[in-house]
Amino acid sequence: MASPPTGKSDTNGSSAPSNPNDGAQTCNNAAYFDVSGPDGTADVTFKSPDSKAVYLQDIQGLVTWVLGDGLMPSWIFVKNKPLIQKVVLLHLPGLDADLYLSNPNLFSGLRKCFGAPKQVLALSCVADEMQTIGALLTYRVKRKHEEIESNQQFHCPTSAREKALLLENQKDLPFPVNYYTHSRRELEDSGYCINHPEFVTTVPAPVGTSPHRILALDCEMCITAKGFELTRVTLVDGCGEVVLDKLVKPFNSILDYNTRYSGITEEMLNGVTTMLKDIQEEFLKLVYKETILVGHSLENDLSAMKISHQLIIDSAILYKNPCSEGHKTALRVLSEKFLSRQIQASGKGHDSVEDARAALELVLLKFKYGPQFGTHPFIGRKKLVSVLHESGSTCSLVDNLFIVKRYSDGSCNAIPVSSDDEALSRTMKEVFFIIQLANYFTPFVLFLVFRIGFILPDASRGSREAWL
């Protein structure tokens, strides 16, 4: 929910247009409504033909235009925009227009208020809830030339102290750390095994313990009669310090030590007795369900370890390949470009400690400079609540803890909920409170984002979603 500056005097004595509903102040109201007249009302009219597609970004652009300083949308005309007192954006994941129209009794209340919806195209033919939410709750902005030039002189936190300070002062980061973790769909599309019967899964940290917030992982593999098998596991903490670095003896006979890539030699594995099960036990004592695991193409490392973990930040996913969407950029290329450091250049194969630190530092750069770092230099991305706050609006965000942490900021009234019933209850309270204020203050705008899942029997019906 968002509200622009109020129409009453505040405690500092500043003033704004008075409440048009207050009959005792008709002279002020007439001044404020001189364009549309005292009986003017707000309305919207679709300008685009039905055949022209409307996308998620268009909906977000409409919200920004009505509430803030966004660009006027070309597909819809907003009549008497200053008179808009409330805007409600209701997002129901998985509810498409076909489901809505084919269940008139189930959605009778919505039909009565809104009638037939206009279909909105999702970002891809495969529905991804996190992509949808991200498209709505972040805002693409063009950066000024001086900002681009200053950002080109970026500084990468390389010392342990710099890394520690960056992670400790998370309130100063453009986006919270959890923003960069990947959705289940993103992980599965990148080859991660989320639920594999032969994999062990990370578990919640024991009560009273303080698990590692962030750990970076890199593994090395050799080729055996059964394919690639684990030979080395390395974990470094958020400061780049090694917390685990062990050689592992493959279960099957080795056909190729893969030294040119793994750096593992026959001599290194002589006398090694640690087996896969042993290293899994050690790993699970360091990496808990709450730990963010960082790395480059970690689907390969976790597959070799036969471990399933869902809180992932993968530098190969964060840094999109500008030339080919289906191919990932090599870690050594990213390191040389953004860290000004050559890795994997010794001629003796990879060093898992070096690779883990490089992936960690690439992710820290994203933390420090924002999600658009390393992409098109003229485009940046900000949280929608921050953009609206800069326009004089205040927002409330009602959603689960993950979404609230990811998309709220210090200016936002963040309300985390854990169930559909709680989401509905808290949202109704917020709406009631705002409506009460609207009786005294005007102009007043309400921006509401919350998600309810109990009426959604199938969340994968396609790429179209109904926005009501």
Coordinates of C-alpha atoms in Angstrom, one line a residue:
M1 CA 0.0 0.0 0.0
A2 CA 1.3 3.5 -0.7
S3 CA 0.0 6.9 0.2
P4 CA 1.2 10.2 -1.3
P5 CA 1.6 13.3 0.9
T6 CA -1.5 14.1 2.9
G7 CA -3.8 17.0 2.4
K8 CA -3.8 18.3 6.0
S9 CA -1.2 20.4 7.8
D10 CA 1.5 18.3 9.4
T11 CA 3.2 18.9 12.8
N12 CA 5.7 21.3 11.1
G13 CA 3.0 23.5 9.7
S14 CA 3.3 22.6 6.1
S15 CA 0.1 22.2 4.1
A16 CA -1.3 20.6 1.0
P17 CA -4.7 20.5 -0.7
S18 CA -7.6 20.0 1.6
N19 CA -10.0 17.1 1.8
P20 CA -12.6 17.4 -1.0
N21 CA -15.1 15.4 1.2
D22 CA -15.0 18.2 3.8
G23 CA -18.0 20.4 3.0
A24 CA -16.7 23.2 5.1
Q25 CA -13.7 23.7 2.9
T26 CA -15.4 24.1 -0.6
C27 CA -13.2 27.0 -1.6
N28 CA -10.0 24.9 -1.2
N29 CA -11.6 22.0 -2.9
A30 CA -12.7 24.1 -5.9
A31 CA -9.1 25.3 -6.3
Y32 CA -7.8 21.7 -6.2
F33 CA -10.4 20.3 -8.6
D34 CA -10.6 23.2 -11.0
V35 CA -9.5 21.0 -13.9
S36 CA -12.0 18.2 -13.6
G37 CA -14.7 20.1 -11.8
P38 CA -16.3 19.4 -8.4
D39 CA -18.1 16.3 -9.7
G40 CA -15.1 14.9 -11.6
T41 CA -14.2 11.3 -11.2
A42 CA -11.2 9.2 -12.1
D43 CA -11.5 6.4 -14.7
V44 CA -9.3 4.3 -17.0
T45 CA -9.8 3.5 -20.7
F46 CA -7.9 0.9 -22.7
K47 CA -6.3 2.5 -25.7
S48 CA -4.7 -0.7 -27.2
P49 CA -6.7 -3.1 -29.3
D50 CA -7.5 -6.5 -27.8
S51 CA -5.0 -8.1 -30.1
K52 CA -2.1 -6.1 -28.6
A53 CA -0.4 -7.9 -25.7
V54 CA -0.1 -6.3 -22.3
Y55 CA 2.9 -7.5 -20.2
L56 CA 3.7 -7.6 -16.5
Q57 CA 6.0 -4.7 -16.9
D58 CA 3.1 -2.7 -18.3
I59 CA 1.1 -3.3 -15.1
Q60 CA 4.0 -2.2 -12.9
G61 CA 4.5 0.8 -15.1
L62 CA 0.8 1.8 -14.6
V63 CA 1.2 1.5 -10.8
T64 CA 4.4 3.7 -11.0
W65 CA 2.6 6.2 -13.2
V66 CA -0.4 6.5 -10.9
L67 CA 1.5 6.6 -7.6
G68 CA 4.8 8.1 -8.5
D69 CA 6.8 9.8 -11.3
G70 CA 6.7 7.0 -13.8
L71 CA 6.2 7.4 -17.6
M72 CA 2.6 7.7 -18.9
P73 CA 1.6 4.3 -20.3
S74 CA 0.7 4.1 -23.9
W75 CA -1.8 1.2 -23.6
I76 CA -4.2 2.8 -21.2
F77 CA -5.6 6.3 -20.5
V78 CA -6.0 7.4 -16.9
K79 CA -8.6 10.1 -16.7
N80 CA -8.3 12.6 -13.8
K81 CA -5.3 10.8 -12.3
P82 CA -5.0 13.3 -9.3
L83 CA -8.4 12.3 -8.1
I84 CA -7.5 8.7 -7.6
Q85 CA -7.9 7.9 -3.9
K86 CA -7.2 4.2 -3.9
V87 CA -5.5 1.7 -6.1
V88 CA -5.6 -2.0 -5.2
L89 CA -3.3 -4.4 -7.0
L90 CA -4.3 -8.0 -6.2
H91 CA -1.9 -10.8 -7.2
L92 CA -3.2 -14.4 -7.1
P93 CA -0.4 -16.8 -8.2
G94 CA -1.6 -19.2 -10.8
L95 CA -5.0 -17.6 -11.4
D96 CA -5.2 -17.1 -15.2
A97 CA -8.1 -15.6 -17.1
D98 CA -9.5 -19.0 -18.2
L99 CA -9.7 -20.2 -14.6
Y100 CA -11.3 -17.0 -13.5
L101 CA -13.9 -17.0 -16.2
S102 CA -14.8 -20.7 -15.9
N103 CA -15.5 -20.4 -12.2
P104 CA -18.1 -17.6 -11.9
N105 CA -19.4 -18.9 -8.6
L106 CA -16.0 -19.2 -7.0
F107 CA -15.0 -15.6 -8.0
S108 CA -18.4 -14.0 -7.8
G109 CA -17.2 -11.2 -5.6
L110 CA -14.3 -10.3 -7.9
R111 CA -16.6 -10.6 -11.0
K112 CA -19.1 -8.2 -9.4
C113 CA -16.4 -5.6 -8.8
F114 CA -14.2 -6.0 -11.9
G115 CA -16.1 -7.9 -14.6
A116 CA -14.1 -9.6 -17.3
P117 CA -10.3 -9.2 -16.9
K118 CA -7.8 -8.2 -19.6
Q119 CA -5.2 -10.9 -20.0
V120 CA -1.6 -10.1 -19.1
L121 CA 1.3 -12.0 -20.6
A122 CA 3.9 -13.4 -18.2
L123 CA 7.7 -13.1 -18.9
S124 CA 7.9 -16.6 -20.4
C125 CA 5.8 -19.5 -21.5
V126 CA 6.8 -21.3 -18.3
A127 CA 5.1 -19.7 -15.3
D128 CA 7.6 -18.6 -12.6
E129 CA 6.1 -16.9 -9.6
M130 CA 9.4 -15.2 -8.5
Q131 CA 9.9 -13.7 -12.0
T132 CA 6.3 -12.3 -11.8
I133 CA 6.9 -10.8 -8.4
G134 CA 10.2 -9.4 -9.4
A135 CA 8.8 -7.8 -12.5
L136 CA 6.1 -6.1 -10.4
L137 CA 8.1 -5.0 -7.3
T138 CA 11.3 -3.8 -8.9
Y139 CA 11.6 -0.8 -11.3
R140 CA 14.0 -0.4 -14.2
V141 CA 15.7 3.0 -14.2
K142 CA 18.1 4.7 -16.6
R143 CA 21.3 5.8 -15.0
K144 CA 23.0 9.1 -15.7
H145 CA 26.3 9.2 -17.5
E146 CA 28.2 10.5 -14.5
E147 CA 26.8 7.5 -12.4
I148 CA 27.9 5.1 -15.1
E149 CA 31.4 6.5 -15.2
S150 CA 31.7 6.4 -11.4
N151 CA 30.4 2.8 -11.3
Q152 CA 33.0 1.7 -13.8
Q153 CA 35.6 2.5 -11.1
F154 CA 34.1 -0.1 -8.8
H155 CA 36.0 -1.6 -5.8
C156 CA 35.8 -5.2 -5.1
P157 CA 36.1 -6.2 -1.3
T158 CA 39.1 -8.5 -1.3
S159 CA 40.4 -8.4 2.3
A160 CA 38.7 -10.4 5.0
R161 CA 37.8 -7.2 6.9
E162 CA 36.2 -5.6 3.8
K163 CA 34.1 -8.7 3.2
A164 CA 33.1 -8.9 6.9
L165 CA 32.0 -5.2 7.0
L166 CA 30.0 -5.6 3.8
L167 CA 28.0 -8.5 5.2
E168 CA 27.6 -6.9 8.7
N169 CA 26.2 -3.6 7.3
Q170 CA 23.5 -5.1 5.2
K171 CA 21.2 -2.2 5.8
D172 CA 23.4 -0.1 3.5
L173 CA 23.1 -2.6 0.6
P174 CA 20.9 -1.7 -2.4
F175 CA 19.0 -5.0 -2.0
P176 CA 19.0 -7.5 0.9
V177 CA 21.3 -10.6 0.6
N178 CA 18.3 -12.9 0.2
Y179 CA 17.2 -11.0 -2.9
Y180 CA 19.9 -12.8 -4.8
T181 CA 18.9 -16.3 -3.8
H182 CA 17.3 -18.2 -6.6
S183 CA 13.8 -19.6 -6.9
R184 CA 13.1 -23.3 -7.1
R185 CA 12.2 -22.9 -10.8
E186 CA 15.5 -21.1 -11.5
L187 CA 17.5 -23.8 -9.8
E188 CA 15.7 -26.6 -11.6
D189 CA 16.1 -24.9 -15.0
S190 CA 19.8 -24.7 -14.3
G191 CA 20.1 -28.4 -13.6
Y192 CA 19.9 -28.5 -9.8
C193 CA 18.5 -31.7 -8.2
I194 CA 16.1 -30.5 -5.5
N195 CA 14.4 -33.8 -4.6
H196 CA 16.6 -36.8 -5.6
P197 CA 16.1 -40.1 -3.7
E198 CA 19.8 -40.7 -3.6
F199 CA 20.7 -37.3 -2.3
V200 CA 20.9 -36.1 1.3
T201 CA 19.2 -32.8 2.2
T202 CA 20.6 -30.1 4.4
V203 CA 18.7 -29.8 7.7
P204 CA 17.7 -26.8 10.0
A205 CA 20.4 -25.6 12.4
P206 CA 20.0 -26.9 16.0
V207 CA 18.2 -24.6 18.4
G208 CA 20.6 -22.2 20.1
T209 CA 23.3 -22.4 17.4
S210 CA 24.5 -19.7 15.0
P211 CA 25.0 -21.3 11.6
H212 CA 27.2 -19.8 8.9
R213 CA 25.2 -17.1 7.1
I214 CA 27.1 -17.5 3.9
L215 CA 29.6 -20.2 2.7
A216 CA 31.2 -20.5 -0.8
L217 CA 31.6 -24.0 -2.2
D218 CA 33.8 -25.4 -4.9
C219 CA 34.6 -29.1 -5.7
E220 CA 36.9 -31.0 -8.0
M221 CA 36.1 -34.2 -9.7
C222 CA 37.9 -37.1 -11.5
I223 CA 36.6 -39.6 -14.1
T224 CA 35.9 -43.1 -12.9
A225 CA 34.2 -46.1 -14.4
K226 CA 30.9 -44.6 -13.3
G227 CA 31.5 -41.1 -14.6
F228 CA 32.6 -38.0 -12.6
E229 CA 33.2 -38.6 -8.9
L230 CA 34.2 -36.2 -6.1
T231 CA 37.9 -35.8 -5.2
R232 CA 38.1 -32.5 -3.3
V233 CA 35.6 -30.3 -1.4
T234 CA 36.3 -26.7 -0.3
L235 CA 34.2 -24.3 1.7
V236 CA 35.2 -20.7 2.5
D237 CA 33.2 -18.4 4.8
G238 CA 31.9 -14.9 3.9
C239 CA 35.4 -13.4 4.7
G240 CA 37.1 -15.8 2.3
E241 CA 38.6 -17.9 5.1
V242 CA 38.8 -21.7 4.5
V243 CA 36.5 -23.7 6.8
L244 CA 36.7 -27.0 5.0
D245 CA 39.2 -28.3 2.4
K246 CA 39.5 -32.1 2.1
L247 CA 40.5 -34.7 -0.5
V248 CA 38.0 -37.5 -1.1
K249 CA 38.6 -41.0 -2.3
P250 CA 36.2 -42.0 -5.1
F251 CA 34.2 -45.2 -4.6
N252 CA 35.0 -46.6 -8.1
S253 CA 38.3 -47.1 -9.8
I254 CA 39.8 -43.9 -11.4
L255 CA 40.2 -43.8 -15.2
D256 CA 41.4 -40.2 -15.5
Y257 CA 42.4 -37.9 -12.7
N258 CA 41.3 -35.0 -14.9
T259 CA 44.4 -33.1 -13.6
R260 CA 44.3 -30.4 -16.3
Y261 CA 41.0 -29.2 -14.9
S262 CA 40.8 -30.6 -11.3
G263 CA 44.4 -30.1 -10.3
I264 CA 44.2 -33.6 -8.6
T265 CA 47.0 -36.0 -9.2
E266 CA 47.5 -39.7 -8.3
E267 CA 50.1 -38.7 -5.6
M268 CA 47.6 -36.3 -3.9
L269 CA 45.1 -39.1 -3.4
N270 CA 47.6 -41.7 -2.1
G271 CA 46.6 -42.5 1.5
V272 CA 43.3 -40.6 1.4
T273 CA 40.6 -42.5 3.3
T274 CA 37.8 -40.0 3.4
M275 CA 34.9 -41.3 1.4
L276 CA 31.8 -39.6 0.1
K277 CA 29.7 -40.4 3.1
D278 CA 32.3 -39.0 5.5
I279 CA 32.5 -35.7 3.6
Q280 CA 28.7 -35.5 3.5
E281 CA 28.6 -35.7 7.3
E282 CA 31.2 -33.0 7.7
F283 CA 29.5 -30.8 5.1
L284 CA 26.1 -31.1 6.9
K285 CA 27.6 -29.9 10.1
L286 CA 28.7 -26.6 8.4
V287 CA 25.9 -26.0 5.8
Y288 CA 22.4 -25.9 7.3
K289 CA 19.1 -25.2 5.6
E290 CA 19.5 -21.5 6.6
T291 CA 23.0 -21.2 5.2
I292 CA 23.3 -19.4 1.8
L293 CA 25.6 -21.4 -0.4
V294 CA 27.5 -19.5 -3.0
G295 CA 29.4 -20.8 -6.0
H296 CA 29.7 -21.0 -9.8
S297 CA 27.5 -23.6 -11.4
L298 CA 27.0 -25.3 -8.1
E299 CA 24.6 -27.9 -9.7
N300 CA 27.7 -29.8 -10.7
D301 CA 29.3 -29.6 -7.2
L302 CA 26.2 -30.6 -5.3
S303 CA 25.5 -33.4 -7.7
A304 CA 29.0 -34.8 -7.2
M305 CA 28.4 -34.5 -3.4
K306 CA 24.9 -36.0 -3.7
I307 CA 23.5 -33.2 -1.6
S308 CA 20.4 -31.2 -2.0
H309 CA 20.3 -27.6 -0.8
Q310 CA 17.8 -24.8 -1.9
L311 CA 19.3 -21.5 -0.5
I312 CA 21.7 -20.9 -3.4
I313 CA 23.4 -17.9 -5.0
D314 CA 25.0 -19.0 -8.2
S315 CA 27.4 -16.5 -9.9
A316 CA 26.8 -18.3 -13.2
I317 CA 23.1 -17.4 -13.0
L318 CA 23.7 -13.9 -11.6
Y319 CA 26.1 -12.9 -14.4
K320 CA 24.1 -13.6 -17.5
N321 CA 26.0 -14.4 -20.7
P322 CA 25.5 -11.3 -22.9
C323 CA 26.0 -13.3 -26.1
S324 CA 24.0 -16.4 -25.5
E325 CA 21.2 -16.9 -22.9
G326 CA 21.6 -20.7 -23.0
H327 CA 25.3 -20.6 -22.1
K328 CA 27.0 -19.7 -18.9
T329 CA 30.1 -17.4 -18.7
A330 CA 33.2 -19.2 -17.4
L331 CA 34.3 -18.3 -13.9
R332 CA 37.8 -17.3 -15.1
V333 CA 36.3 -14.9 -17.6
L334 CA 34.2 -13.2 -14.9
S335 CA 37.1 -13.1 -12.6
E336 CA 39.4 -11.4 -15.1
K337 CA 36.6 -8.9 -16.1
F338 CA 35.2 -7.9 -12.7
L339 CA 37.9 -8.9 -10.2
S340 CA 40.9 -8.0 -12.4
R341 CA 42.4 -11.3 -11.4
Q342 CA 43.4 -14.3 -13.4
I343 CA 42.5 -17.7 -12.0
Q344 CA 42.9 -21.2 -13.3
A345 CA 46.1 -20.0 -15.1
S346 CA 48.8 -21.9 -13.3
G347 CA 48.8 -24.7 -15.9
K348 CA 48.4 -27.2 -13.1
G349 CA 44.6 -27.3 -13.1
H350 CA 42.0 -25.6 -10.9
D351 CA 42.4 -24.6 -7.3
S352 CA 39.1 -25.1 -5.5
V353 CA 40.0 -22.5 -2.8
E354 CA 40.8 -19.9 -5.5
D355 CA 37.6 -20.7 -7.4
A356 CA 35.4 -20.5 -4.3
R357 CA 36.9 -17.1 -3.3
A358 CA 36.4 -15.8 -6.8
A359 CA 32.7 -16.8 -6.9
L360 CA 32.2 -15.3 -3.4
E361 CA 33.8 -12.0 -4.5
L362 CA 31.7 -11.8 -7.6
V363 CA 28.6 -12.3 -5.5
L364 CA 29.8 -9.6 -3.1
L365 CA 30.1 -7.2 -6.0
K366 CA 26.4 -7.8 -6.7
F367 CA 25.6 -7.2 -3.0
K368 CA 27.5 -3.9 -3.0
Y369 CA 26.5 -2.4 -6.4
G370 CA 23.0 -4.0 -6.9
P371 CA 21.6 -6.7 -9.2
Q372 CA 22.2 -4.8 -12.4
F373 CA 26.0 -4.7 -11.8
G374 CA 27.7 -6.5 -14.7
T375 CA 24.8 -6.0 -17.1
H376 CA 23.8 -3.2 -19.4
P377 CA 25.6 -0.1 -18.1
F378 CA 22.7 2.3 -18.8
I379 CA 20.0 0.3 -17.0
G380 CA 19.6 -0.1 -13.2
R381 CA 17.0 -1.6 -11.0
K382 CA 15.5 -0.3 -7.8
K383 CA 12.8 -1.6 -5.5
L384 CA 9.4 -0.3 -6.4
V385 CA 8.7 0.8 -2.8
S386 CA 11.9 2.9 -2.9
V387 CA 10.8 4.6 -6.1
L388 CA 7.4 5.4 -4.7
H389 CA 9.0 6.7 -1.4
E390 CA 11.1 9.1 -3.5
S391 CA 7.9 10.3 -5.0
G392 CA 6.5 11.1 -1.6
S393 CA 4.5 7.9 -1.1
T394 CA 4.7 5.4 1.8
C395 CA 4.1 1.7 1.2
S396 CA 3.0 -1.4 3.1
L397 CA 3.9 -4.8 1.8
V398 CA 2.0 -7.9 3.1
D399 CA 3.5 -11.2 2.1
N400 CA 5.6 -14.1 3.3
L401 CA 8.9 -13.4 5.1
F402 CA 11.1 -14.2 2.0
I403 CA 9.2 -11.7 -0.2
V404 CA 9.0 -9.0 2.4
K405 CA 12.8 -9.2 3.1
R406 CA 13.6 -9.2 -0.6
Y407 CA 11.4 -6.3 -1.8
S408 CA 10.9 -4.0 1.2
D409 CA 13.2 -1.2 2.5
G410 CA 13.4 1.1 5.5
S411 CA 10.7 3.4 4.2
C412 CA 8.2 0.5 3.8
N413 CA 5.8 -0.9 6.4
A414 CA 6.8 -4.5 6.0
I415 CA 4.3 -7.1 7.3
P416 CA 5.4 -10.7 7.0
V417 CA 2.7 -13.4 7.2
S418 CA 2.9 -17.2 7.3
S419 CA -0.5 -18.2 5.9
D420 CA -3.3 -17.2 3.5
D421 CA -5.7 -16.4 6.4
E422 CA -3.1 -14.2 8.1
A423 CA -2.3 -12.4 4.8
L424 CA -6.0 -11.7 4.3
S425 CA -6.5 -10.6 7.9
R426 CA -3.5 -8.2 8.0
T427 CA -4.3 -6.8 4.6
M428 CA -7.9 -6.0 5.6
K429 CA -6.6 -4.2 8.6
E430 CA -4.2 -2.2 6.5
V431 CA -7.0 -1.3 4.0
F432 CA -9.4 -0.3 6.8
F433 CA -6.7 1.9 8.4
I434 CA -6.0 3.6 5.1
I435 CA -9.6 4.2 4.3
Q436 CA -10.1 5.7 7.7
L437 CA -7.2 8.1 7.0
A438 CA -8.7 8.9 3.6
N439 CA -11.7 10.4 5.4
Y440 CA -9.3 13.1 6.6
F441 CA -6.6 13.4 4.1
T442 CA -6.7 13.8 0.3
P443 CA -5.5 13.1 -2.3
F444 CA -4.9 9.6 -1.0
V445 CA -3.7 6.5 -2.9
L446 CA -3.7 3.0 -1.8
F447 CA -1.2 0.5 -3.3
L448 CA -1.7 -3.1 -2.2
V449 CA 0.3 -6.2 -3.0
F450 CA -0.5 -9.5 -1.4
R451 CA -0.8 -13.1 -2.6
I452 CA -3.3 -15.7 -1.6
G453 CA -3.0 -19.3 -2.6
F454 CA -5.9 -21.2 -1.1
I455 CA -8.2 -20.9 -4.2
L456 CA -5.5 -22.1 -6.6
P457 CA -5.8 -25.8 -7.4
D458 CA -3.2 -25.6 -10.2
A459 CA -0.4 -23.1 -10.1
S460 CA 1.1 -24.1 -13.5
R461 CA -1.8 -23.5 -15.9
G462 CA 0.3 -21.5 -18.3
S463 CA 1.8 -18.1 -18.9
R464 CA -1.2 -15.9 -18.6
E465 CA -2.3 -14.4 -15.3
A466 CA -5.4 -12.4 -14.5
W467 CA -4.8 -9.0 -12.9
L468 CA -7.9 -7.6 -11.4

